[in-house]
Each structure stands twice: as C-alpha cells, then as structure tokens.
Short mmCIF file of C-alpha atoms in Angstrom, two decimals:
data_model
loop_
_atom_site.label_atom_id
_atom_site.label_comp_id
_atom_site.label_asym_id
_atom_site.label_seq_id
_atom_site.Cartn_x
_atom_site.Cartn_y
_atom_site.Cartn_z
CA MET A 1 38.29 -101.02 129.82
CA GLN A 2 41.06 -101.22 127.21
CA LEU A 3 38.43 -101.76 124.51
CA ILE A 4 36.54 -98.63 125.60
CA LYS A 5 39.73 -96.56 125.48
CA GLN A 6 40.47 -97.82 121.98
CA PHE A 7 36.91 -96.98 120.87
CA ARG A 8 37.16 -93.44 122.26
CA PHE A 9 40.51 -92.92 120.55
CA LEU A 10 39.10 -94.10 117.21
CA LEU A 11 36.03 -91.85 117.64
CA PHE A 12 38.25 -88.87 118.42
CA MET A 13 40.38 -89.53 115.34
CA LEU A 14 37.25 -89.87 113.18
CA ILE A 15 35.89 -86.52 114.35
CA LEU A 16 39.29 -84.93 113.80
CA LEU A 17 39.41 -86.39 110.29
CA ILE A 18 35.90 -85.14 109.45
CA SER A 19 36.69 -81.69 110.83
CA SER A 20 39.95 -81.51 108.90
CA SER A 21 38.48 -82.66 105.60
CA SER A 22 35.52 -80.30 106.04
CA SER A 23 37.83 -77.33 106.56
CA VAL A 24 39.68 -78.20 103.38
CA PHE A 25 36.38 -78.37 101.46
CA ALA A 26 35.20 -75.11 103.04
CA ARG A 27 38.39 -73.35 102.06
CA ASP A 28 37.98 -74.65 98.53
CA LEU A 29 34.43 -73.25 98.38
CA VAL A 30 35.55 -69.84 99.64
CA GLN A 31 38.43 -69.93 97.19
CA GLU A 32 35.98 -70.80 94.42
CA ALA A 33 33.94 -67.68 95.21
CA GLU A 34 37.11 -65.58 95.35
CA ALA A 35 38.30 -67.06 92.06
CA ILE A 36 35.00 -66.15 90.41
CA LEU A 37 35.38 -62.55 91.56
CA GLN A 38 39.05 -62.37 90.57
CA SER A 39 37.97 -63.16 87.03
CA ARG A 40 35.40 -60.35 87.14
CA GLN A 41 36.88 -57.29 88.85
CA ASP A 42 34.16 -55.19 87.18
CA VAL A 43 31.59 -56.92 89.41
CA VAL A 44 33.59 -56.21 92.57
CA GLU A 45 34.10 -52.56 91.62
CA SER A 46 30.44 -52.04 90.72
CA VAL A 47 29.10 -53.60 93.93
CA GLU A 48 31.59 -51.84 96.21
CA LYS A 49 30.91 -48.53 94.48
CA SER A 50 27.21 -48.85 95.27
CA PHE A 51 27.26 -50.64 98.62
CA GLY A 52 30.69 -50.18 100.13
CA GLN A 53 32.93 -53.02 101.22
CA LEU A 54 30.90 -56.15 101.98
CA LYS A 55 31.81 -58.82 104.50
CA THR A 56 32.48 -61.85 102.29
CA PRO A 57 32.84 -62.80 98.62
CA PHE A 58 29.46 -64.50 98.97
CA ASP A 59 27.82 -61.16 99.90
CA ILE A 60 29.35 -59.52 96.82
CA LEU A 61 28.06 -62.28 94.54
CA GLU A 62 24.61 -62.19 96.14
CA LYS A 63 24.28 -58.41 95.76
CA TRP A 64 25.40 -58.51 92.14
CA LEU A 65 22.98 -61.32 91.25
CA GLN A 66 20.09 -59.24 92.62
CA PHE A 67 20.62 -56.60 89.93
CA THR A 68 22.20 -58.25 86.90
CA ASP A 69 20.31 -59.53 83.89
CA GLU A 70 23.49 -61.13 82.52
CA LYS A 71 23.20 -64.72 81.33
CA SER A 72 26.59 -66.42 81.37
CA GLU A 73 28.66 -69.24 82.82
CA PHE A 74 29.89 -66.73 85.39
CA VAL A 75 26.32 -66.22 86.63
CA ASN A 76 25.71 -69.97 86.76
CA LYS A 77 28.86 -70.55 88.84
CA ALA A 78 27.97 -67.74 91.23
CA ARG A 79 24.45 -69.08 91.74
CA SER A 80 25.78 -72.59 92.26
CA VAL A 81 28.11 -71.45 95.05
CA LEU A 82 25.40 -69.43 96.82
CA ASN A 83 22.73 -72.10 96.48
CA ASP A 84 24.96 -74.60 98.30
CA LEU A 85 25.49 -72.31 101.28
CA THR A 86 22.63 -73.46 103.49
CA PRO A 87 22.81 -74.44 107.18
CA GLU A 88 21.90 -78.02 106.26
CA PHE A 89 24.72 -78.28 103.72
CA ILE A 90 27.29 -76.77 106.08
CA LEU A 91 26.34 -79.00 109.00
CA ALA A 92 26.69 -82.03 106.75
CA LEU A 93 30.36 -81.02 106.51
CA ARG A 94 30.71 -80.70 110.26
CA PRO A 95 28.54 -83.28 112.09
CA ASP A 96 30.68 -82.67 115.19
CA ILE A 97 29.09 -79.21 115.51
CA ARG A 98 25.56 -80.58 115.17
CA GLN A 99 26.22 -83.23 117.82
CA SER A 100 27.98 -80.88 120.23
CA VAL A 101 25.18 -78.29 120.14
CA LYS A 102 22.51 -80.97 120.46
CA ASP A 103 24.22 -82.54 123.48
CA SER A 104 24.66 -79.19 125.22
CA THR A 105 21.37 -77.44 124.44
CA GLY A 106 18.99 -79.89 122.79
CA VAL A 107 18.82 -77.62 119.71
CA THR A 108 18.54 -79.55 116.43
CA GLN A 109 17.12 -77.08 113.89
CA PRO A 110 20.04 -76.41 111.46
CA LEU A 111 19.85 -72.60 111.48
CA GLU A 112 19.63 -72.48 115.28
CA VAL A 113 22.48 -74.98 115.58
CA LEU A 114 24.79 -72.78 113.49
CA GLN A 115 23.70 -69.62 115.33
CA THR A 116 24.46 -71.29 118.67
CA TRP A 117 27.85 -72.55 117.54
CA LEU A 118 28.88 -69.16 116.17
CA LYS A 119 28.06 -67.59 119.53
CA TRP A 120 30.21 -70.17 121.29
CA ASN A 121 33.10 -70.11 118.85
CA LYS A 122 35.87 -67.82 120.09
CA THR A 123 38.93 -69.49 118.58
CA GLU A 124 38.27 -70.96 115.16
CA ASP A 125 38.88 -68.42 112.38
CA SER A 126 38.59 -70.34 109.16
CA SER A 127 36.89 -70.42 105.81
CA PHE A 128 34.28 -72.62 107.45
CA VAL A 129 33.39 -69.77 109.82
CA THR A 130 33.05 -67.41 106.86
CA MET A 131 30.67 -69.85 105.19
CA ALA A 132 28.68 -70.42 108.37
CA GLU A 133 28.27 -66.70 109.07
CA TYR A 134 27.03 -66.07 105.54
CA ALA A 135 24.61 -69.01 105.65
CA VAL A 136 23.16 -67.75 108.94
CA ARG A 137 22.72 -64.20 107.60
CA LYS A 138 21.10 -65.46 104.42
CA SER A 139 18.77 -67.93 106.13
CA SER A 140 17.81 -65.47 108.88
CA SER A 141 16.94 -62.83 106.28
CA THR A 142 14.81 -65.27 104.27
CA SER A 143 13.06 -66.51 107.40
CA SER A 144 12.27 -62.99 108.63
CA GLU A 145 11.01 -61.92 105.23
CA ASN A 146 8.70 -64.93 105.01
CA ASP A 147 7.37 -64.18 108.49
CA SER A 148 6.74 -60.58 107.43
CA ASP A 149 4.86 -61.75 104.34
CA ASP A 150 2.75 -64.16 106.41
CA GLN A 151 1.79 -61.34 108.75
CA GLU A 152 1.01 -58.80 106.06
CA VAL A 153 -2.04 -56.75 106.92
CA ASP A 154 -5.36 -57.53 105.26
CA VAL A 155 -6.26 -54.36 103.37
CA ASP A 156 -9.90 -54.75 104.34
CA THR A 157 -9.35 -55.08 108.09
CA VAL A 158 -6.42 -52.78 108.78
CA GLU A 159 -8.47 -50.38 110.93
CA ASP A 160 -9.12 -53.15 113.45
CA ILE A 161 -5.46 -53.92 114.11
CA PRO A 162 -4.45 -53.02 117.68
CA GLU A 163 -1.37 -50.89 118.10
CA SER A 164 1.51 -52.98 119.39
CA PRO A 165 3.79 -51.57 122.08
CA VAL A 166 7.00 -50.02 120.79
CA ASN A 167 10.18 -49.43 122.76
CA GLU A 168 10.83 -45.82 121.81
CA GLU A 169 14.38 -45.82 123.14
CA GLU A 170 15.34 -48.86 121.05
CA GLN A 171 13.65 -47.44 117.96
CA SER A 172 15.36 -44.10 118.44
CA GLU A 173 18.76 -45.77 118.56
CA ALA A 174 17.97 -47.84 115.47
CA GLY A 175 16.68 -44.80 113.62
CA ALA A 176 19.72 -42.76 114.50
CA SER A 177 21.99 -45.45 113.11
CA VAL A 178 20.22 -45.63 109.74
CA ILE A 179 19.86 -41.88 109.35
CA GLY A 180 23.62 -41.55 108.97
CA LEU A 181 23.82 -44.31 106.34
CA GLU A 182 27.57 -44.65 106.88
CA GLN A 183 27.38 -47.87 104.90
CA MET A 184 24.68 -48.85 102.47
CA PHE A 185 22.18 -51.58 103.16
CA ASN A 186 22.85 -55.08 101.91
CA SER A 187 19.19 -55.76 101.20
CA PHE A 188 16.18 -54.04 99.65
CA ALA A 189 13.78 -56.19 101.68
CA ILE A 190 11.07 -54.08 103.32
CA LYS A 191 12.20 -55.02 106.82
CA ASP A 192 15.80 -53.91 106.14
CA LEU A 193 15.16 -50.45 104.70
CA PRO A 194 16.00 -47.31 106.68
CA ARG A 195 13.33 -45.47 108.65
CA PRO A 196 13.65 -42.34 110.79
CA ALA A 197 13.94 -42.55 114.55
CA LYS A 198 10.52 -42.82 116.24
CA ASP A 199 9.01 -43.34 112.80
CA SER A 200 5.33 -42.42 112.64
CA GLY A 201 5.02 -42.46 108.85
CA TRP A 202 4.00 -38.78 108.99
CA GLY A 203 5.51 -36.77 106.16
CA ILE A 204 5.15 -33.61 104.15
CA HIS A 205 6.39 -32.15 100.88
CA TRP A 206 8.81 -29.26 101.36
CA PHE A 207 8.47 -25.95 99.48
CA PRO A 208 8.23 -26.20 95.66
CA THR A 209 11.65 -24.57 95.23
CA LEU A 210 15.05 -25.92 94.24
CA GLY A 211 16.66 -24.67 97.44
CA SER A 212 15.69 -22.78 100.60
CA SER A 213 17.46 -20.09 102.59
CA LYS A 214 18.87 -21.03 105.97
CA GLU A 215 16.23 -18.85 107.60
CA VAL A 216 13.43 -20.77 105.87
CA VAL A 217 15.02 -24.12 106.72
CA ASP A 218 15.51 -23.23 110.39
CA LYS A 219 12.00 -21.85 110.84
CA TYR A 220 9.97 -24.49 109.05
CA LEU A 221 11.95 -27.56 110.06
CA ALA A 222 11.30 -26.45 113.64
CA GLU A 223 7.59 -26.30 112.78
CA CYS A 224 7.77 -29.78 111.24
CA GLU A 225 9.45 -31.12 114.36
CA LYS A 226 6.71 -29.70 116.58
CA MET A 227 4.06 -31.29 114.35
CA GLY A 228 5.77 -34.70 114.55
CA ILE A 229 6.77 -34.87 110.88
CA ARG A 230 9.37 -37.61 110.27
CA TRP A 231 9.64 -37.75 106.44
CA ILE A 232 10.24 -34.77 104.10
CA VAL A 233 10.19 -34.78 100.29
CA PHE A 234 12.21 -32.01 98.65
CA LEU A 235 13.29 -30.96 95.16
CA ASN A 236 16.83 -30.96 93.77
CA VAL A 237 17.84 -30.24 90.17
CA ALA A 238 18.54 -33.65 88.64
CA GLU A 239 21.95 -32.69 87.26
CA GLN A 240 23.22 -30.24 89.86
CA ILE A 241 24.48 -30.48 93.44
CA SER A 242 22.80 -27.92 95.71
CA GLU A 243 24.58 -26.26 98.64
CA ALA A 244 21.21 -25.01 99.89
CA ASN A 245 19.89 -28.57 100.02
CA ASP A 246 23.08 -29.70 101.74
CA TYR A 247 22.10 -27.46 104.65
CA LEU A 248 18.51 -28.73 104.57
CA ILE A 249 19.69 -32.36 104.70
CA ASP A 250 22.13 -31.65 107.53
CA GLU A 251 19.39 -30.03 109.60
CA MET A 252 16.96 -32.87 108.86
CA LYS A 253 19.54 -35.39 110.06
CA LYS A 254 20.02 -33.45 113.29
CA LYS A 255 16.27 -33.81 113.91
CA ASN A 256 16.27 -37.50 112.87
CA MET A 257 14.00 -36.84 109.88
CA MET A 258 14.16 -38.96 106.72
CA PRO A 259 14.93 -37.02 103.51
CA VAL A 260 13.31 -38.12 100.25
CA LEU A 261 15.00 -36.43 97.30
CA ARG A 262 13.10 -35.77 94.10
CA LEU A 263 15.48 -35.34 91.15
CA TYR A 264 13.69 -32.49 89.40
CA SER A 265 13.38 -32.49 85.61
CA LEU A 266 10.91 -32.86 82.79
CA THR A 267 10.57 -36.31 81.20
CA VAL A 268 13.65 -35.92 79.01
CA PRO A 269 17.04 -37.62 78.55
CA LEU A 270 19.53 -36.44 81.17
CA ASP A 271 23.28 -36.25 81.54
CA TRP A 272 23.48 -39.49 83.49
CA GLU A 273 27.01 -38.93 84.75
CA LYS A 274 25.88 -35.65 86.33
CA VAL A 275 22.84 -37.40 87.81
CA ALA A 276 25.16 -40.06 89.27
CA GLN A 277 27.31 -37.32 90.82
CA VAL A 278 24.23 -35.76 92.43
CA VAL A 279 23.10 -39.12 93.82
CA ARG A 280 26.55 -40.08 95.14
CA HIS A 281 26.93 -36.67 96.78
CA ASN A 282 23.56 -36.91 98.51
CA VAL A 283 24.05 -40.53 99.55
CA LYS A 284 27.16 -39.38 101.40
CA LYS A 285 25.05 -36.65 103.02
CA GLY A 286 22.59 -39.26 104.28
CA VAL A 287 19.90 -39.52 101.57
CA PHE A 288 18.72 -43.01 100.61
CA TYR A 289 15.36 -42.51 98.85
CA PHE A 290 15.42 -40.92 95.37
CA GLN A 291 12.60 -40.18 92.92
CA ILE A 292 13.34 -39.54 89.26
CA TYR A 293 10.68 -38.13 86.90
CA ASN A 294 7.19 -37.11 87.92
CA GLU A 295 3.66 -37.72 86.60
CA PRO A 296 4.66 -38.80 83.07
CA ASN A 297 0.96 -39.26 82.27
CA LEU A 298 0.53 -35.45 82.23
CA LYS A 299 1.34 -33.33 79.16
CA CYS A 300 3.00 -30.61 81.25
CA GLU A 301 5.75 -33.07 82.27
CA TRP A 302 6.90 -33.41 78.63
CA PRO A 303 8.79 -30.65 76.78
CA ASN A 304 6.61 -30.96 73.68
CA GLY A 305 3.38 -31.68 75.55
CA VAL A 306 3.10 -35.17 74.03
CA ILE A 307 2.87 -38.14 76.41
CA ASP A 308 5.06 -41.05 75.27
CA LEU A 309 4.77 -44.09 77.56
CA PRO A 310 7.50 -46.22 75.90
CA ALA A 311 9.90 -43.27 75.99
CA PHE A 312 9.15 -42.75 79.68
CA VAL A 313 9.82 -46.41 80.47
CA ASP A 314 13.19 -46.26 78.68
CA LEU A 315 14.17 -43.03 80.46
CA TRP A 316 13.04 -44.22 83.88
CA LEU A 317 14.88 -47.52 83.44
CA GLN A 318 18.11 -45.65 82.67
CA GLY A 319 17.61 -43.38 85.66
CA ALA A 320 16.81 -46.19 88.09
CA LYS A 321 19.96 -48.08 87.12
CA VAL A 322 22.08 -44.94 87.52
CA ILE A 323 20.64 -44.33 90.99
CA LEU A 324 21.23 -47.93 92.05
CA ASP A 325 24.78 -47.89 90.72
CA ALA A 326 25.44 -44.65 92.63
CA GLY A 327 24.23 -46.16 95.91
CA GLY A 328 20.69 -44.79 96.06
CA PHE A 329 17.27 -46.45 96.24
CA PRO A 330 15.12 -45.35 93.26
CA ALA A 331 11.37 -44.89 93.06
CA PHE A 332 9.11 -45.85 90.23
CA ALA A 333 7.85 -42.41 89.23
CA PRO A 334 4.48 -41.28 90.62
CA LEU A 335 1.49 -40.95 88.30
CA CYS A 336 -1.36 -38.47 88.30
CA GLY A 337 -4.72 -40.06 89.07
CA ALA A 338 -6.32 -38.00 86.31
CA GLY A 339 -3.97 -38.83 83.45
CA GLU A 340 -4.20 -37.00 80.14
CA ASP A 341 -3.63 -39.85 77.69
CA GLY A 342 -7.03 -41.50 78.11
CA ARG A 343 -5.88 -43.98 80.77
CA SER A 344 -6.25 -43.99 84.52
CA ASP A 345 -3.06 -44.10 86.57
CA LEU A 346 -3.64 -47.82 87.23
CA GLU A 347 -3.97 -48.53 83.49
CA PHE A 348 -0.85 -46.48 82.80
CA LEU A 349 1.03 -48.35 85.53
CA ASN A 350 0.02 -51.74 84.12
CA ALA A 351 1.09 -50.67 80.63
CA CYS A 352 4.51 -49.64 82.01
CA LEU A 353 4.88 -52.99 83.77
CA ASP A 354 3.91 -54.83 80.58
CA LEU A 355 6.67 -53.00 78.74
CA LEU A 356 9.24 -53.69 81.45
CA GLU A 357 8.29 -57.37 81.30
CA GLN A 358 8.68 -57.41 77.52
CA LYS A 359 12.17 -55.97 77.98
CA SER A 360 12.97 -58.59 80.67
CA GLU A 361 13.52 -55.68 83.07
CA LEU A 362 10.61 -56.18 85.48
CA LYS A 363 12.97 -57.59 88.12
CA ILE A 364 14.51 -54.16 88.68
CA LEU A 365 11.40 -53.21 90.64
CA GLU A 366 12.54 -55.62 93.35
CA SER A 367 15.26 -53.03 94.02
CA CYS A 368 12.92 -50.02 93.92
CA TRP A 369 10.20 -48.33 95.92
CA ILE A 370 6.95 -46.99 94.49
CA SER A 371 6.05 -43.30 94.66
CA ILE A 372 2.35 -42.41 94.53
CA HIS A 373 0.28 -39.23 94.55
CA ASN A 374 -2.84 -39.74 96.66
CA GLN A 375 -4.28 -36.26 96.94
CA THR A 376 -7.97 -36.63 97.65
CA TRP A 377 -11.12 -35.03 99.01
CA GLN A 378 -12.32 -38.39 100.31
CA PRO A 379 -12.35 -39.65 103.93
CA VAL A 380 -9.78 -42.16 105.12
CA ASP A 381 -11.95 -45.27 104.58
CA TYR A 382 -12.92 -44.50 100.96
CA VAL A 383 -12.08 -47.47 98.69
CA GLU A 384 -14.66 -47.22 95.89
CA ASP A 385 -11.81 -46.51 93.48
CA ALA A 386 -8.12 -45.60 93.52
CA ASN A 387 -8.76 -41.88 93.95
CA GLY A 388 -8.66 -41.88 97.73
CA PHE A 389 -6.09 -41.95 100.50
CA LYS A 390 -5.86 -45.75 100.13
CA LYS A 391 -4.55 -45.57 96.57
CA PHE A 392 -1.51 -47.44 97.91
CA GLN A 393 -3.64 -50.59 98.33
CA PHE A 394 -4.55 -50.56 94.63
CA TYR A 395 -0.90 -50.12 93.65
CA ASN A 396 0.21 -52.86 96.02
CA ARG A 397 -2.23 -55.35 94.49
CA ILE A 398 -0.82 -54.67 91.04
CA ILE A 399 2.84 -54.73 92.09
CA SER A 400 2.60 -57.79 94.34
CA LYS A 401 0.73 -59.73 91.65
CA ARG A 402 3.51 -58.97 89.15
CA LEU A 403 6.51 -59.50 91.45
CA GLY A 404 5.17 -61.98 93.98
CA GLN A 405 6.03 -59.51 96.74
CA SER A 406 5.14 -56.04 98.01
CA ARG A 407 7.48 -53.11 97.47
CA PRO A 408 7.75 -50.06 99.73
CA ILE A 409 5.26 -47.33 98.84
CA ILE A 410 5.58 -43.66 99.81
CA ALA A 411 3.03 -40.97 98.99
CA THR A 412 5.27 -38.10 97.92
CA GLU A 413 2.31 -35.81 97.25
CA GLY A 414 -0.87 -36.56 99.11
CA GLY A 415 -3.59 -35.60 101.52
CA PHE A 416 -6.66 -33.39 101.54
CA GLN A 417 -6.31 -29.89 100.05
CA THR A 418 -8.58 -26.91 100.52
CA GLY A 419 -8.31 -25.43 97.04
CA GLY A 420 -7.92 -22.08 98.78
CA ASN A 421 -11.41 -22.32 100.31
CA LYS A 422 -11.25 -21.25 103.98
CA GLN A 423 -14.54 -23.03 104.66
CA MET A 424 -12.68 -26.28 104.01
CA TYR A 425 -10.07 -25.65 106.73
CA ASP A 426 -11.85 -27.78 109.33
CA ARG A 427 -12.28 -30.75 106.98
CA HIS A 428 -8.66 -30.30 105.87
CA MET A 429 -7.61 -30.67 109.50
CA ARG A 430 -9.86 -33.64 110.29
CA TYR A 431 -9.15 -35.68 107.17
CA ASN A 432 -5.38 -35.18 107.25
CA ILE A 433 -5.28 -36.15 110.92
CA ASP A 434 -7.26 -39.27 110.02
CA TYR A 435 -4.68 -40.11 107.35
CA TYR A 436 -1.82 -39.66 109.83
CA ASN A 437 -3.56 -41.74 112.50
CA TYR A 438 -3.92 -44.52 109.95
CA MET A 439 -0.17 -44.45 109.42
CA LEU A 440 0.41 -45.52 113.03
CA LYS A 441 -1.04 -48.95 112.17
CA ALA A 442 -0.53 -49.01 108.39
CA GLU A 443 0.49 -51.97 106.26
CA PRO A 444 4.22 -52.75 106.56
CA TYR A 445 4.86 -51.84 102.93
CA TYR A 446 3.30 -48.37 103.26
CA PHE A 447 6.19 -46.31 104.58
CA ALA A 448 5.05 -42.68 104.65
CA GLN A 449 2.26 -40.25 103.84
CA CYS A 450 3.90 -37.00 102.68
CA ASN A 451 1.14 -34.44 102.28
CA TRP A 452 1.25 -31.65 99.72
CA ILE A 453 2.49 -29.00 100.65
CA ILE A 454 4.14 -27.16 103.56
CA GLY A 455 4.02 -23.74 101.92
CA ASN A 456 4.71 -21.65 98.85
CA ASP A 457 4.79 -17.87 99.18
CA VAL A 458 6.32 -17.91 102.69
CA GLY A 459 9.14 -20.19 101.51
CA GLY A 460 10.15 -18.37 98.33
CA GLY A 461 8.01 -20.21 95.79
CA ASP A 462 6.59 -18.54 92.66
CA LYS A 463 4.00 -16.19 94.09
CA GLY A 464 0.56 -17.77 94.30
CA MET A 465 1.62 -20.85 92.33
CA TRP A 466 0.60 -23.53 94.86
CA GLU A 467 -0.92 -21.31 97.52
CA ASP A 468 -4.29 -23.10 97.38
CA ALA A 469 -2.71 -26.24 98.91
CA THR A 470 -0.32 -24.83 101.52
CA TRP A 471 -0.27 -25.41 105.28
CA PHE A 472 1.59 -22.17 106.01
CA THR A 473 0.29 -19.03 104.28
CA PRO A 474 1.22 -15.32 104.46
CA ASP A 475 -1.85 -14.97 106.72
CA GLY A 476 -0.62 -17.68 109.08
CA PRO A 477 -0.82 -21.47 109.42
CA LEU A 478 -3.95 -23.53 108.76
CA PRO A 479 -5.67 -25.22 111.76
CA ILE A 480 -3.98 -28.55 110.96
CA VAL A 481 -0.68 -27.13 112.25
CA ALA A 482 -1.89 -26.34 115.77
CA ALA A 483 -3.86 -29.59 115.93
CA LEU A 484 -0.81 -31.72 115.10
CA LYS A 485 1.34 -29.87 117.62
CA LYS A 486 -1.14 -30.79 120.37
CA MET A 487 -1.32 -34.47 119.43
CA GLU A 488 0.65 -37.15 121.26
CA LYS A 489 3.70 -38.15 119.24
CA LYS A 490 4.24 -41.91 119.07
CA PRO A 491 5.93 -44.33 116.66
CA ARG A 492 3.92 -46.53 114.34
CA ALA A 493 3.35 -50.19 115.17
CA ARG A 494 6.01 -52.42 113.59
#
C-alpha cells in the first residue's frame, strides 16, 4: 500500500512538472509572437486598420501573411511560429490534457481533444489557452475548407443535386449578423464570407445612376423585396462619398439585402487616398463587396479609346490593394464577352493572370472575388461556349487551375434581355426564372446572379440610355416582375 501511495505521489509530481514546464514554453511562444509584432508596429496598424482588433498575436500574423509579398527574416519567424501551432504540437506539451480527455470521453483525435478540453476549462487563463484556442480555430477552418472543396459541385451534374433542407430561422439570424459587418471577417475562405439573410443568390443591378432619390429607393427596394431579390449592385463615384447611396445602403440593410458597390470610373489612375476614404466609409455603412473598373476589354472604358491590358493590370492591382487595406473585399473587374481587342474574355482573363504571375502578384486573387458579366440569350443549360448563363463555370476552371482553389464569383450584370422587343417578354420571364431557380442549388463558389437592369427612365437615368434592358419601364413592369412576386421564396441549398 505504501508503495502505491509513493507511486501516485511521483506520478502527480511528474504531471505537475510537465504542466508547469509546458506553460513556461507556451508563454515563451506567445511572447515570441508579441515580440515579432513589437518590432513591426506597421504590421499591427495595417491589419487592425483593415480588420479591426483581432483576438491574438497569432491572428494578426496570420492575416498579414495572407496579403504580404515581403521576403524577410521577419516573415520567416512569423511563419515558423504559426506553423508550430497545431493541435498535435500543443498536446505534446500537455500530455495530461490528452490523457484526461481520453479517460473521460474516449476522444483521441488531437483537434477534438483540444476542443473538448477548451469547453471544460473554466479556470485556466494562460498563454497555453491562447495557443490552444488559436490552434483550434486554425485547424477547424482548414478542415471545413477541405470538406467544402471535397464536396464541390460537378459542373456537369449540378441540375441533379437535390435541394437540402435549410433552417430559415437560423440562416436569418446568421445573415442579420453579417449584414451589419460590425467587425471584418478574419478569412476570405468561401465558407466564411458574408451572405444576406435567407440568401437565394437572386440579385439585380440597380439604376445606372450615381445616386437615387429617397422616393426611388423606397419604391423600388420595396419591389425588389416582393420579388425576393437579396443582392443589389449599385454605382458610386470612385472618389466621392455619396449621401444618396448612404440612404440606399441603410434601406438595403433594413431589408437584409446584400449591397455590392461598383466604384465607378473609366480605366484611369485614381486618387487612391480618396478611393480609400470611400471604401472605409462604406465598410462602416455595411458594404463588404467592392468592384473597381469595368470591362477593360472595351474601348469605351478607356479615355482615349485604346485598350491597354498591362496598364489595366497595374491599375487594378493598385485598386485591389487599396480596397483590401481599407477593409473591403475587391473584385477582379468584369470583362465583356465580346471584347474589342481581338481576344475573347477568357483569353483576356488568361493574359491578365499571366501578367499577375510574372509580377509575383497572382496570390492577391486569393483575397478577391471575381465579377463576371453573363448577359445571354441562351437557355440555362447552354454550355457550348462561355457566352451563356454558365459563364461562371468557365471562369472557375481558369481561376481554380491557377490558384488551386475556387474564388467567389458574382454576376454583376447578367441575365436575358429583350433588346426592347415586346415579343421577347415571355422568354425574358422564363429564362430569367430558370437562372434564378438554378441559383437555389448552384455551386458553392457562385454567390449571386445580379441581372441587368432594374430600370432606367423611371429611376432618373439618362433618357432611353438602357431602356431596352429594363425590368421597370414608363409603361409598367415586364412580366418577370409579377412572376417573381408569385414564386415561393426560399433560401439556396448550402
């Protein structure tokens, strides 16, 4: 009996010694991360400016490493610290935790062991806890992202996917929380990005004006709500804050709609400090998605009418970095399917990606979404070329091949248009409803189909300018409006 007591005492002292030495090591590792950041206050300021105050020094380092192209000893040290922070490494420091969780629950998988222990732990508040919490967040995010990639929809069989049940109440609460965007997201992974409450993927482009009256906003947002529209693209001068758009955004938020802001300008150098002010202002209002530049493969988008692909890439790269630094989520600019420089939009896209790769800047696309224009006269299942509704599949193949991952895609101008021909109204209704129905079971990376365009003359646009594509005309709405109002409104499968 005396021998057993001595053995237990020695075992207890051994566990205590391991725990104590582990805590010292853990504190040293946290202090190492803090020391790295103390030597680079510019990193802390830049990350907090864009993403707010993050939970741990590890989160700050991780966020910064996602965006920087810097090559230095500082980068190497930061990567070394983060690479060590795995559940396996942490549990090697604290075998008492592994054993305790195993004895109580039978759980042995390292991530699950740490998750279980953190739920139990109510007293310990140490550097070790900080490390464990970060390791769990990091590993859980990686695991979920891999699961999402494994389950990605086959582009050739997407129509056959059954709609999975969605808890509308839970999705509404989640959507409401992201709409406010009180603090920016710590990840640009597809699964982490904000969506509107009861997201259907149904969207529309607002009037082609740089601001709408309150009367126009009140009337046509109410129409959008009745139609089940959840995403709205709108224009804002790239270098100027708009009070009119402030009201539009506020009203969209009240209706749990997701604003997508297009920074309006020709393909020219901009006053980037003013652009940053516009982005920061609108991020505070609740905007997350920003598009800068538009159809650079068209002559009309250049002041001198000369398309210059390298110049566009340089300008877009500057703009994307400004948006990211100001807390927004930038789009790669949409291209016109019928480009005017002798290349298709896919060829133009590949040439842009080649140039980004040559500049060692391709990685920035991992922090961007892709804007496309998929206006078409083709039915929903047309895939003979990229000039149909499913243009997003062609873009995804190119992007995922280059990056090794999909990026979010939003059609900011899309859908079937009548060209002003009233005999096309019925097909306009049927095809656009088909596109919206597809969105309810669309690929995870395809976020929204924003059809062109809600109206022109009735919303204060230049008279007759885009009237051949509008849903609301001076003579009344097209049949698509009444048809959508009658349809059952349900969230997309997730």
